[in-house]
Amino acid sequence: MKATNKRVAAVLLIMVWLTMAVQCPSSAQTARGGDIAVVVNPDTPVNDLSLSEVRKVLLGERQYWNSKLPVTLLIRAPVARERDVVLRVIYQMSEAQFKQYWVAKIFRAEAASPPKIVYSNDMQYELVTAIPGAIAFVDARAVRPGAKVLRVDGHLPGDKNYPLR
Amino acid sequence: MLIGVRNERVFFSVRNRRLGVRKREPNLRQGKERMHRPLLFFAVLILTAGVAWGQGPPAPDQTEQIRILLERVQQLEKRVSELETRQPVAAEPVLTAASASAVQKPESAESPASPAQAHQHESQETQAAVHQMETHYPSLQIRGFGEVNFSATDQKGTTSGFNLGQLDLHLASALSRKVSYFGEITFNASQTGYTVEVERNIIRYDYNDFFKLSFGRYHTPIGYWNTAYHHGSWLQTTIARPEMVRFGGTFIPVHFVGFLVEGNIPSGGAGLGYNVAVGNGRGTIISRPGDAGDNNNNRAWVANLYSRPAKLYGLQMGVSVYRDKITVPVIGGSPNNFREWISAAHIVYTKETPEFLAEFANVNHRNILTNLITNSQAYYVQVGYRLPWLEKSLKPYYRFEHTHMPLSEQVLTNQDLVQSILGVRYDITNYASFKSEYRNTKRLPGDPRVNGAFFQTDFTF
């Protein structure tokens, strides 16, 4: 009796799990994505930034790589995973806070324009390679040769302690 | 479709397996145990039906529709490839990089004879995307801020009612890679109509992050609030500014006309920054800067040093000093001259969970003729917290303000104040909010406490 009950319960549990797995495949796939690489134009005179330096760049507190090369910020449009990681790890802001931050930044005359919005990793990659001083955040699996991938806190994407994931 | 067929197979195989067990072991299960078989069978049936729900094979009419659509897609693909081979490369439409990659994948599979053309096409699209993203000069951006207020207090002689507050237009334009313009114009409701005021008017040259030089009319970089929130009340948590930095107020000179040097100081994790400005200082009307010229030959100067530590993201601490000579005209006599020395300090944490703002300023006036010295102090402490519910749209806050001026103060009229403000901000959207406040205010020692309710909806557009 008890053995049968256990068997029935086990079969039911397995079926429930299978049902959920079949019906919600995306949840399992999106819970954990790849690392987000910090990619810059090859002519940019940096190879390694700390996370707080990346934050300064993204906050618009560091606007020049050197006196002749201004930073051009590229950021993915909302919903992209790259943007989620950037907002969560670097800005530590919600989408609303991020928008408010840049309205205020320009209003304070601290920046002339907000980050440029890009709609795909292909476009992002092409812009980074074409615009001097550009910096973008790309899924590490989508990085192609030609752009420079920066170390963050001394780590490259894929390293155990890489912070942008 | 495929998933549905697969699930159907799973369903039948499970059912057949169950039947097979019954044939091989007809007498091994007894009594109640047999009752579980139909139970198990129905459970499997329900669950697999759930899986198959909505994923089953399409109805015959759907299959027909899909077939028609596939034929249509094939026709269109064929048509596109025909057009692309006919037209010269220069006449091809400009596509974004994203759409380009989407279009080129099927093409490369179908027409392997044109890789050079595809490459040229791709590089053109890249150039078009880069061109679109380039900043064109001048690149004027206009943003507006507005507000509608309602207030009611128990102060005798006052009336409750609505007022429109300020309509604020902000202009920002990059004139080149290193030169930018910023302007701010307000329209202020008054009894006789609207008054227009140029609040800020700045042209700035950026050499690098450490040296940025600008000229024009600023909000004086004393303390934190005056340069953090400006005129758009949507940017600040509360309905109104603290009294010590109130627009039209006199405790500190809110506006400044002259030049300003600002930038970061190489300091590693300390995150130091500075502002140094030289300008006209207070004008003949003490609440206004000398827009049309100084009223004496002495320039005011201000220096502000702040730190944003890298390891304490959101924290800012700073100190400011301001020095000026004030000339107060006297009817029928020679003007009185005073030396003004303002020292201020602030500490703020702006992450909203919690938000903490605290600022203090001391205003020192010395009569040059008599050497009489007065010191006035003002400070505020504001705490807010962005609540995690309702999509983080609610932010309750509290602010305490205190201003003390000695009776011997010679330049400013008395502004003594003890005030508590309790309120909540509700962000209706990303660009509009509704605020409600209760204020308890006491001015001079003999004055009664005034209670008031204040409401505001403010927005940016």
XYZ file of C-alpha atoms in Angstrom:
626
model
C 0.000 0.000 0.000
C 2.626 2.457 1.126
C 4.996 1.422 -1.640
C 2.287 1.968 -4.217
C 1.458 5.372 -2.823
C 5.090 6.341 -2.970
C 5.324 5.106 -6.526
C 2.218 7.039 -7.530
C 3.535 10.162 -5.840
C 6.908 9.764 -7.503
C 5.359 9.354 -10.938
C 3.134 12.373 -10.357
C 6.083 14.484 -9.253
C 8.119 13.447 -12.270
C 5.219 14.262 -14.562
C 4.707 17.671 -12.956
C 8.402 18.420 -13.310
C 8.421 17.263 -16.931
C 5.325 19.326 -17.664
C 6.931 22.436 -16.215
C 10.200 21.778 -18.004
C 8.477 21.338 -21.361
C 6.140 24.286 -20.944
C 8.704 26.756 -19.559
C 11.973 26.049 -21.326
C 12.907 29.734 -21.434
C 13.013 30.181 -17.674
C 15.717 27.574 -17.366
C 17.695 29.108 -20.171
C 17.548 32.749 -19.086
C 18.205 32.332 -15.391
C 21.962 32.288 -15.963
C 23.564 33.780 -19.050
C 27.115 34.288 -20.150
C 29.550 36.945 -19.010
C 29.221 40.458 -20.368
C 32.414 41.691 -21.961
C 33.508 45.318 -21.808
C 34.486 46.074 -25.372
C 36.217 49.223 -26.596
C 37.517 50.567 -29.853
C 40.989 49.089 -30.498
C 42.556 52.574 -30.394
C 41.343 53.245 -26.848
C 44.389 53.587 -24.575
C 43.167 51.281 -21.781
C 43.405 47.542 -21.258
C 42.307 47.071 -17.686
C 39.767 48.929 -15.564
C 38.545 48.312 -12.069
C 34.810 47.908 -11.629
C 34.647 51.325 -9.970
C 36.455 52.857 -12.959
C 33.944 51.213 -15.299
C 31.233 52.703 -13.099
C 32.796 56.177 -13.345
C 32.829 55.890 -17.115
C 29.218 54.759 -17.242
C 28.083 57.418 -14.777
C 29.611 60.073 -17.008
C 32.106 61.086 -14.328
C 34.968 60.085 -16.599
C 34.204 61.498 -20.040
C 37.640 61.344 -21.664
C 40.101 58.492 -22.195
C 42.659 61.233 -22.708
C 42.425 64.908 -23.628
C 41.989 64.078 -27.319
C 39.688 61.095 -27.075
C 36.236 61.491 -25.543
C 34.304 58.476 -24.288
C 31.301 57.448 -26.371
C 28.945 55.322 -24.301
C 26.911 52.660 -26.068
C 24.238 50.762 -24.211
C 21.705 48.216 -25.358
C 18.015 49.085 -25.480
C 15.740 47.926 -22.631
C 15.045 44.197 -22.196
C 18.474 43.153 -23.555
C 20.410 41.064 -21.060
C 23.524 43.198 -21.489
C 21.566 46.231 -20.325
C 20.129 44.329 -17.365
C 23.614 43.339 -16.213
C 24.964 46.868 -16.680
C 22.098 48.398 -14.707
C 22.206 45.774 -11.972
C 25.959 45.406 -11.435
C 27.407 48.756 -12.484
C 24.719 51.405 -12.098
C 22.864 49.523 -9.347
C 19.738 51.245 -10.576
C 16.317 50.301 -11.860
C 15.309 51.272 -15.388
C 13.404 54.284 -14.026
C 16.336 55.397 -11.875
C 18.681 55.061 -14.836
C 16.485 57.297 -16.984
C 16.135 59.814 -14.176
C 19.872 59.792 -13.599
C 20.643 60.832 -17.158
C 17.932 63.475 -17.283
C 19.449 64.957 -14.130
C 23.006 64.597 -15.413
C 22.262 66.618 -18.528
C 20.136 69.073 -16.564
C 23.091 69.730 -14.261
C 25.187 70.584 -17.311
C 27.505 67.699 -16.444
C 27.015 65.931 -19.779
C 25.795 67.047 -23.173
C 24.055 63.814 -24.127
C 23.034 60.462 -22.620
C 24.507 57.086 -23.695
C 23.658 56.100 -27.244
C 21.108 53.320 -27.510
C 21.871 50.350 -29.756
C 19.426 47.656 -30.718
C 21.552 44.581 -31.381
C 24.929 43.116 -30.546
C 25.891 43.254 -34.231
C 25.177 46.972 -34.366
C 26.951 47.490 -31.060
C 30.015 45.646 -32.250
C 30.142 47.543 -35.525
C 29.815 50.898 -33.766
C 32.541 50.060 -31.274
C 34.950 49.195 -34.040
C 33.992 52.315 -36.029
C 33.747 55.079 -33.387
C 37.003 56.106 -31.652
C 36.585 56.085 -27.877
C 33.432 53.956 -27.967
C 32.743 51.524 -25.146
C 30.045 48.869 -25.195
C 28.897 45.861 -23.233
C 28.543 42.704 -25.289
C 27.676 39.122 -24.462
C 31.104 37.491 -24.267
C 29.952 34.713 -26.606
C 29.203 37.320 -29.296
C 32.599 39.035 -29.186
C 34.373 38.965 -32.531
C 38.006 39.652 -33.334
C 38.777 43.296 -34.055
C 37.520 44.938 -30.857
C 39.462 45.179 -27.637
C 38.051 43.326 -24.643
C 38.988 45.009 -21.370
C 39.935 43.247 -18.183
C 37.685 44.232 -15.304
C 39.349 44.046 -11.903
C 42.081 42.076 -13.678
C 39.701 39.421 -15.020
C 38.566 38.580 -18.510
C 35.117 37.165 -19.332
C 35.052 33.491 -18.422
C 37.304 33.922 -15.410
C 35.881 32.695 -12.134
C 35.835 36.111 -10.468
C 34.737 38.156 -13.452
C 32.238 40.652 -12.022
C 29.943 41.321 -14.993
C 27.544 38.418 -15.239
C 3.840 21.244 -34.390
C 6.796 18.931 -33.902
C 6.577 19.190 -30.149
C 2.908 18.306 -30.317
C 3.549 15.172 -32.361
C 6.333 14.162 -30.023
C 4.079 14.603 -26.980
C 1.375 12.550 -28.642
C 3.874 9.730 -29.107
C 4.920 9.956 -25.481
C 1.315 9.780 -24.417
C 0.599 6.629 -26.461
C 3.803 4.906 -25.411
C 3.005 5.490 -21.760
C -0.496 4.172 -22.245
C 0.780 1.053 -24.082
C 3.310 0.427 -21.371
C 0.520 0.542 -18.784
C -1.524 -1.959 -20.836
C 1.497 -4.232 -21.185
C 1.975 -4.357 -17.431
C -1.637 -5.360 -16.992
C -1.215 -8.275 -19.433
C 1.988 -9.599 -17.908
C 0.988 -9.324 -14.221
C -2.793 -9.719 -14.015
C -2.917 -11.146 -10.476
C -0.068 -9.465 -8.642
C -2.023 -6.422 -7.542
C -5.000 -6.771 -5.233
C -7.874 -4.791 -3.739
C -7.096 -1.155 -3.158
C -3.831 -1.284 -5.022
C -5.780 -1.764 -8.243
C -7.643 1.449 -7.532
C -4.414 3.408 -7.973
C -3.984 2.278 -11.569
C -6.859 4.295 -12.950
C -5.760 7.142 -10.708
C -2.269 7.026 -12.111
C -3.639 6.637 -15.630
C -5.840 9.728 -15.264
C -3.002 11.718 -13.692
C -0.778 10.876 -16.622
C -3.613 11.666 -18.990
C -4.257 15.075 -17.419
C -0.608 16.044 -17.242
C 0.255 14.988 -20.745
C -2.905 16.649 -21.987
C -1.657 19.775 -20.238
C 1.632 19.507 -22.059
C -0.085 18.927 -25.349
C -2.558 21.747 -24.761
C -1.942 24.446 -27.251
C 0.924 22.479 -28.782
C -1.072 19.884 -30.612
C -1.000 19.558 -34.385
C -2.664 22.454 -36.132
C -6.125 22.108 -37.554
C -6.369 21.384 -41.308
C -7.285 25.008 -42.074
C -4.224 26.207 -40.076
C -1.991 23.815 -42.025
C -3.345 25.260 -45.227
C -2.698 28.805 -43.984
C 0.875 27.923 -43.028
C 1.458 26.375 -46.429
C 0.135 29.529 -48.134
C 2.324 31.754 -45.935
C 5.425 29.674 -46.635
C 4.782 29.931 -50.350
C 4.336 33.688 -49.970
C 7.620 33.993 -48.034
C 9.440 32.012 -50.730
C 7.960 34.254 -53.419
C 9.053 37.385 -51.553
C 12.567 36.054 -50.935
C 12.866 35.280 -54.628
C 11.612 38.763 -55.507
C 14.081 40.431 -53.104
C 17.029 38.523 -54.514
C 15.940 39.455 -58.048
C 15.731 43.146 -57.138
C 19.097 43.080 -55.376
C 20.847 41.568 -58.364
C 19.232 44.077 -60.767
C 19.806 47.337 -58.850
C 23.234 49.002 -58.608
C 24.815 48.849 -55.140
C 24.691 52.598 -54.605
C 20.917 52.657 -54.965
C 20.300 50.062 -52.250
C 18.169 51.223 -49.350
C 19.908 52.098 -46.094
C 19.240 49.534 -43.393
C 20.293 49.379 -39.806
C 22.967 46.904 -38.831
C 20.406 44.748 -37.052
C 18.088 44.426 -40.008
C 21.054 43.941 -42.307
C 22.244 40.856 -40.500
C 18.705 39.463 -40.439
C 18.248 39.943 -44.162
C 21.649 38.722 -45.231
C 21.519 35.280 -43.664
C 18.954 33.706 -46.052
C 20.449 35.553 -48.976
C 23.883 34.070 -48.404
C 22.339 30.623 -48.313
C 20.502 31.093 -51.563
C 22.976 33.089 -53.621
C 26.511 32.016 -52.888
C 27.698 33.829 -55.991
C 27.663 37.313 -54.374
C 29.888 37.387 -51.241
C 31.738 40.517 -52.382
C 28.474 42.311 -52.958
C 27.200 41.212 -49.560
C 30.374 42.476 -47.902
C 30.068 45.849 -49.631
C 26.412 46.007 -48.662
C 27.304 45.247 -45.042
C 30.024 47.883 -44.873
C 27.637 50.475 -46.295
C 25.091 49.649 -43.659
C 27.723 49.891 -40.955
C 28.680 53.314 -42.211
C 25.028 54.341 -42.248
C 24.572 53.133 -38.655
C 27.736 54.915 -37.546
C 26.598 58.058 -39.325
C 23.256 57.889 -37.544
C 24.968 57.519 -34.176
C 27.416 60.343 -34.734
C 26.723 63.580 -32.896
C 25.955 66.382 -35.279
C 26.855 69.920 -34.285
C 25.066 71.837 -32.958
C 22.834 69.153 -31.459
C 20.157 71.001 -29.522
C 18.151 69.058 -26.971
C 15.236 70.694 -25.195
C 13.668 69.343 -22.049
C 10.868 70.901 -20.077
C 9.824 70.674 -16.467
C 6.484 71.712 -15.059
C 4.492 71.530 -11.865
C 1.037 72.205 -10.479
C 0.724 72.874 -6.755
C -1.998 73.047 -4.157
C -1.480 74.378 -0.653
C -3.544 75.008 2.435
C -2.287 76.237 5.820
C -3.782 77.339 9.106
C -1.826 80.601 9.037
C -4.100 83.615 9.515
C -4.491 85.803 6.451
C -3.503 83.152 3.931
C -5.751 81.444 1.416
C -5.638 77.929 0.095
C -5.544 77.195 -3.606
C -3.706 76.062 -6.675
C -0.676 77.618 -8.282
C 1.256 76.721 -11.387
C 4.754 77.078 -10.016
C 7.514 77.240 -12.589
C 7.544 76.123 -16.179
C 11.161 75.368 -16.867
C 12.872 74.878 -20.208
C 16.323 73.377 -20.312
C 18.498 73.589 -23.400
C 21.635 71.546 -23.998
C 23.632 71.581 -27.168
C 27.020 70.162 -28.057
C 28.714 72.717 -30.307
C 31.725 70.514 -30.990
C 33.390 67.521 -29.378
C 34.668 69.756 -26.586
C 32.379 72.761 -26.477
C 28.839 72.644 -25.100
C 26.071 75.082 -24.315
C 23.562 74.778 -21.458
C 20.658 77.095 -20.814
C 17.713 77.216 -18.445
C 14.746 79.543 -18.763
C 11.806 79.688 -16.367
C 8.324 81.090 -16.730
C 6.998 82.081 -13.332
C 3.338 82.656 -12.600
C 2.583 85.999 -10.926
C -0.549 88.049 -10.192
C -0.144 90.028 -13.403
C 0.926 87.254 -15.765
C 4.198 85.453 -16.246
C 7.729 86.616 -15.668
C 10.558 85.114 -17.678
C 13.955 84.545 -16.103
C 17.231 83.296 -17.541
C 18.323 80.996 -14.735
C 21.436 79.502 -16.276
C 23.307 80.411 -19.421
C 26.596 78.565 -19.769
C 29.123 77.899 -22.477
C 31.685 75.289 -21.519
C 34.974 74.141 -22.946
C 36.180 70.693 -21.862
C 39.907 70.176 -22.060
C 39.738 66.817 -20.295
C 38.146 65.342 -17.175
C 40.390 67.421 -14.958
C 39.848 70.828 -16.472
C 36.574 72.210 -17.786
C 36.210 75.947 -18.186
C 32.889 77.691 -18.565
C 31.471 81.199 -18.622
C 27.981 82.454 -17.891
C 25.292 82.381 -15.212
C 25.300 79.399 -12.859
C 23.785 78.061 -9.736
C 26.515 78.875 -7.249
C 28.458 75.716 -6.302
C 27.971 76.099 -2.566
C 26.953 72.877 -0.853
C 25.006 70.148 -2.608
C 21.372 71.000 -3.337
C 21.976 74.186 -5.274
C 23.904 72.408 -8.016
C 22.167 69.039 -7.842
C 18.514 69.865 -8.469
C 18.204 73.272 -10.118
C 14.672 74.373 -11.090
C 12.929 71.186 -12.140
C 11.176 70.073 -8.970
C 10.576 66.627 -10.521
C 14.274 65.925 -9.954
C 14.114 66.451 -6.196
C 12.358 64.188 -3.733
C 10.413 66.934 -1.996
C 8.004 69.608 -3.221
C 10.218 72.552 -2.334
C 13.878 73.303 -1.837
C 15.246 73.809 1.655
C 14.852 77.370 2.863
C 18.606 78.001 2.893
C 18.796 77.479 -0.895
C 15.328 78.755 -1.804
C 15.015 80.545 -5.143
C 14.574 84.215 -4.424
C 16.063 83.622 -0.994
C 19.082 85.427 0.341
C 20.772 83.124 2.815
C 23.290 81.988 0.217
C 23.706 83.584 -3.224
C 21.810 81.050 -5.338
C 22.997 82.415 -8.689
C 26.408 83.530 -9.842
C 27.678 85.315 -12.958
C 31.280 84.802 -14.004
C 33.506 81.900 -14.959
C 33.884 78.451 -13.491
C 36.633 75.861 -13.607
C 35.673 72.345 -12.624
C 36.856 68.770 -12.937
C 38.094 65.649 -11.251
C 41.236 65.515 -9.152
C 43.439 62.432 -9.710
C 42.930 60.756 -6.369
C 42.298 57.048 -6.953
C 39.463 55.674 -4.895
C 38.809 58.971 -3.101
C 37.012 60.305 -6.175
C 37.852 63.945 -5.561
C 36.397 66.741 -7.656
C 36.438 70.520 -7.544
C 34.685 73.715 -8.676
C 36.369 77.099 -8.544
C 34.522 80.172 -9.778
C 35.100 83.907 -9.970
C 32.285 86.351 -10.660
C 30.205 89.370 -9.728
C 28.754 88.066 -6.466
C 25.610 89.535 -4.937
C 24.053 92.472 -6.721
C 22.354 95.613 -5.481
C 19.237 93.534 -4.921
C 20.779 91.080 -2.503
C 18.869 88.042 -3.799
C 20.139 88.525 -7.346
C 23.586 88.242 -8.914
C 24.981 91.132 -10.866
C 23.563 90.041 -14.211
C 24.100 93.393 -15.867
C 27.348 94.200 -14.055
C 28.897 94.222 -10.599
C 28.081 96.994 -8.160
C 31.663 97.209 -6.909
C 35.159 96.492 -8.171
C 35.572 93.416 -6.033
C 34.982 89.991 -7.570
C 33.448 87.198 -5.564
C 35.020 83.751 -5.621
C 33.845 80.326 -4.586
C 35.633 77.014 -4.193
C 33.986 73.649 -3.715
C 35.822 70.397 -3.022
C 33.974 67.090 -2.880
C 34.660 63.390 -2.679
C 32.731 60.468 -4.143
C 34.543 57.427 -2.715
C 34.693 54.551 -5.178
C 34.005 51.952 -2.532
C 30.954 53.766 -1.164
C 28.968 54.242 -4.340
C 26.270 56.879 -3.822
C 28.101 58.751 -1.072
C 29.317 62.314 -1.558
C 30.978 64.597 0.971
C 32.123 68.128 0.348
C 33.101 71.533 1.664
C 32.651 74.951 0.079
C 33.862 78.469 0.739
C 32.566 81.697 -0.771
C 34.065 85.156 -0.425
C 32.573 88.461 -1.559
C 32.329 92.161 -0.852
C 28.723 93.308 -0.586
C 27.786 96.904 -1.302
C 24.424 97.907 0.150
C 23.211 101.258 -1.165
C 21.914 103.757 1.405
C 19.422 106.378 0.324
C 20.962 109.822 0.709
C 24.258 108.469 1.993
C 27.370 106.550 1.092
C 26.830 102.786 0.660
C 27.618 100.302 3.393
C 30.258 97.744 2.525
C 30.488 94.304 4.054
C 32.832 91.373 3.723
C 30.955 88.109 3.280
C 32.461 84.752 4.053
C 30.304 81.649 3.598
C 31.511 78.228 4.637
C 29.460 75.130 3.958
C 29.668 71.352 4.219
C 27.523 68.515 3.013
C 27.212 64.762 3.144
C 24.733 62.929 0.968
C 23.893 59.350 0.094
C 21.729 59.220 -2.990
C 20.991 55.522 -3.541
C 17.391 55.976 -2.320
C 17.464 52.904 -0.063
C 17.920 55.013 1.956
C 18.421 58.538 0.648
C 20.190 60.838 3.064
C 20.984 64.518 2.512
C 22.513 66.845 5.087
C 23.924 70.284 4.514
C 25.171 73.085 6.723
C 26.207 76.656 5.965
C 27.516 79.535 8.042
C 27.266 83.071 6.673
C 29.691 85.558 8.156
C 29.251 89.305 7.559
C 31.707 91.961 8.667
C 30.971 95.636 8.342
C 34.106 97.115 6.816
C 33.522 100.451 8.538
C 32.576 99.335 12.032
C 34.119 95.823 12.062
C 30.861 94.476 13.526
C 30.672 90.746 12.783
C 27.581 88.545 12.604
C 27.269 84.807 11.965
C 24.101 83.114 10.717
C 23.656 79.373 10.415
C 21.329 77.112 8.506
C 21.139 73.394 8.019
C 18.774 70.665 6.917
C 18.682 66.899 7.225
C 16.531 64.901 4.835
C 15.888 61.172 4.885
C 13.905 59.204 2.332
C 13.434 55.575 1.446
C 12.279 54.056 -1.832
C 9.840 51.317 -0.809
C 10.162 47.953 -2.582
C 6.448 47.583 -3.335
C 4.289 48.926 -6.179
C 7.241 48.773 -8.568
C 9.267 50.999 -6.254
C 7.038 53.957 -6.998
C 6.610 55.156 -3.409
C 9.179 57.133 -1.481
C 8.274 58.519 1.942
C 10.556 61.207 3.316
C 11.174 63.513 6.219
C 13.135 66.750 6.364
C 14.122 68.926 9.276
C 15.325 72.457 8.624
C 16.739 75.053 10.937
C 17.890 78.602 10.253
C 19.207 80.976 12.876
C 20.093 84.621 12.359
C 21.194 86.950 15.127
C 19.196 90.112 15.627
C 22.373 92.050 14.870
C 22.533 90.685 11.308
C 23.202 93.707 9.096
C 22.760 92.513 5.506
C 19.981 89.941 5.449
C 16.460 90.198 6.800
C 15.648 87.699 9.511
C 14.945 84.196 8.244
C 14.728 82.236 11.482
C 13.041 78.922 10.860
C 12.345 75.593 12.485
C 10.491 73.311 10.108
C 9.555 69.667 9.829
C 8.304 68.171 6.596
C 6.768 64.735 6.328
C 5.762 63.598 2.878
C 5.552 60.909 0.279
C 6.506 60.907 -3.370
C 4.651 58.645 -5.767
C 6.181 58.181 -9.203
C 3.236 57.932 -11.549
C 5.497 57.120 -14.496
C 9.207 57.379 -15.173
C 8.720 61.065 -15.951
C 5.962 62.307 -13.647
C 5.369 62.194 -9.932
C 2.834 63.183 -7.325
C 3.977 64.486 -3.945
C 2.069 65.251 -0.787
C 3.515 66.896 2.316
C 2.609 67.957 5.785
C 4.671 70.875 7.085
C 5.014 72.248 10.562
C 6.750 75.607 10.556
C 7.798 78.074 13.201
C 9.501 81.351 12.365
C 10.291 83.898 15.088
C 10.083 82.946 18.798
C 6.797 84.796 19.326
C 5.126 83.504 16.155
C 2.628 80.615 16.264
C 3.396 77.290 14.646
C 1.887 76.955 11.186
C 0.575 73.634 9.911
C 0.088 73.113 6.224
C -0.787 70.509 3.628
C 0.945 70.759 0.284
C 0.414 68.769 -2.887
C 2.293 68.839 -6.138
C 2.339 66.981 -9.397
C 5.516 67.579 -11.339
C 6.859 66.184 -14.551
C 9.454 66.427 -17.260
C 8.688 66.361 -20.960
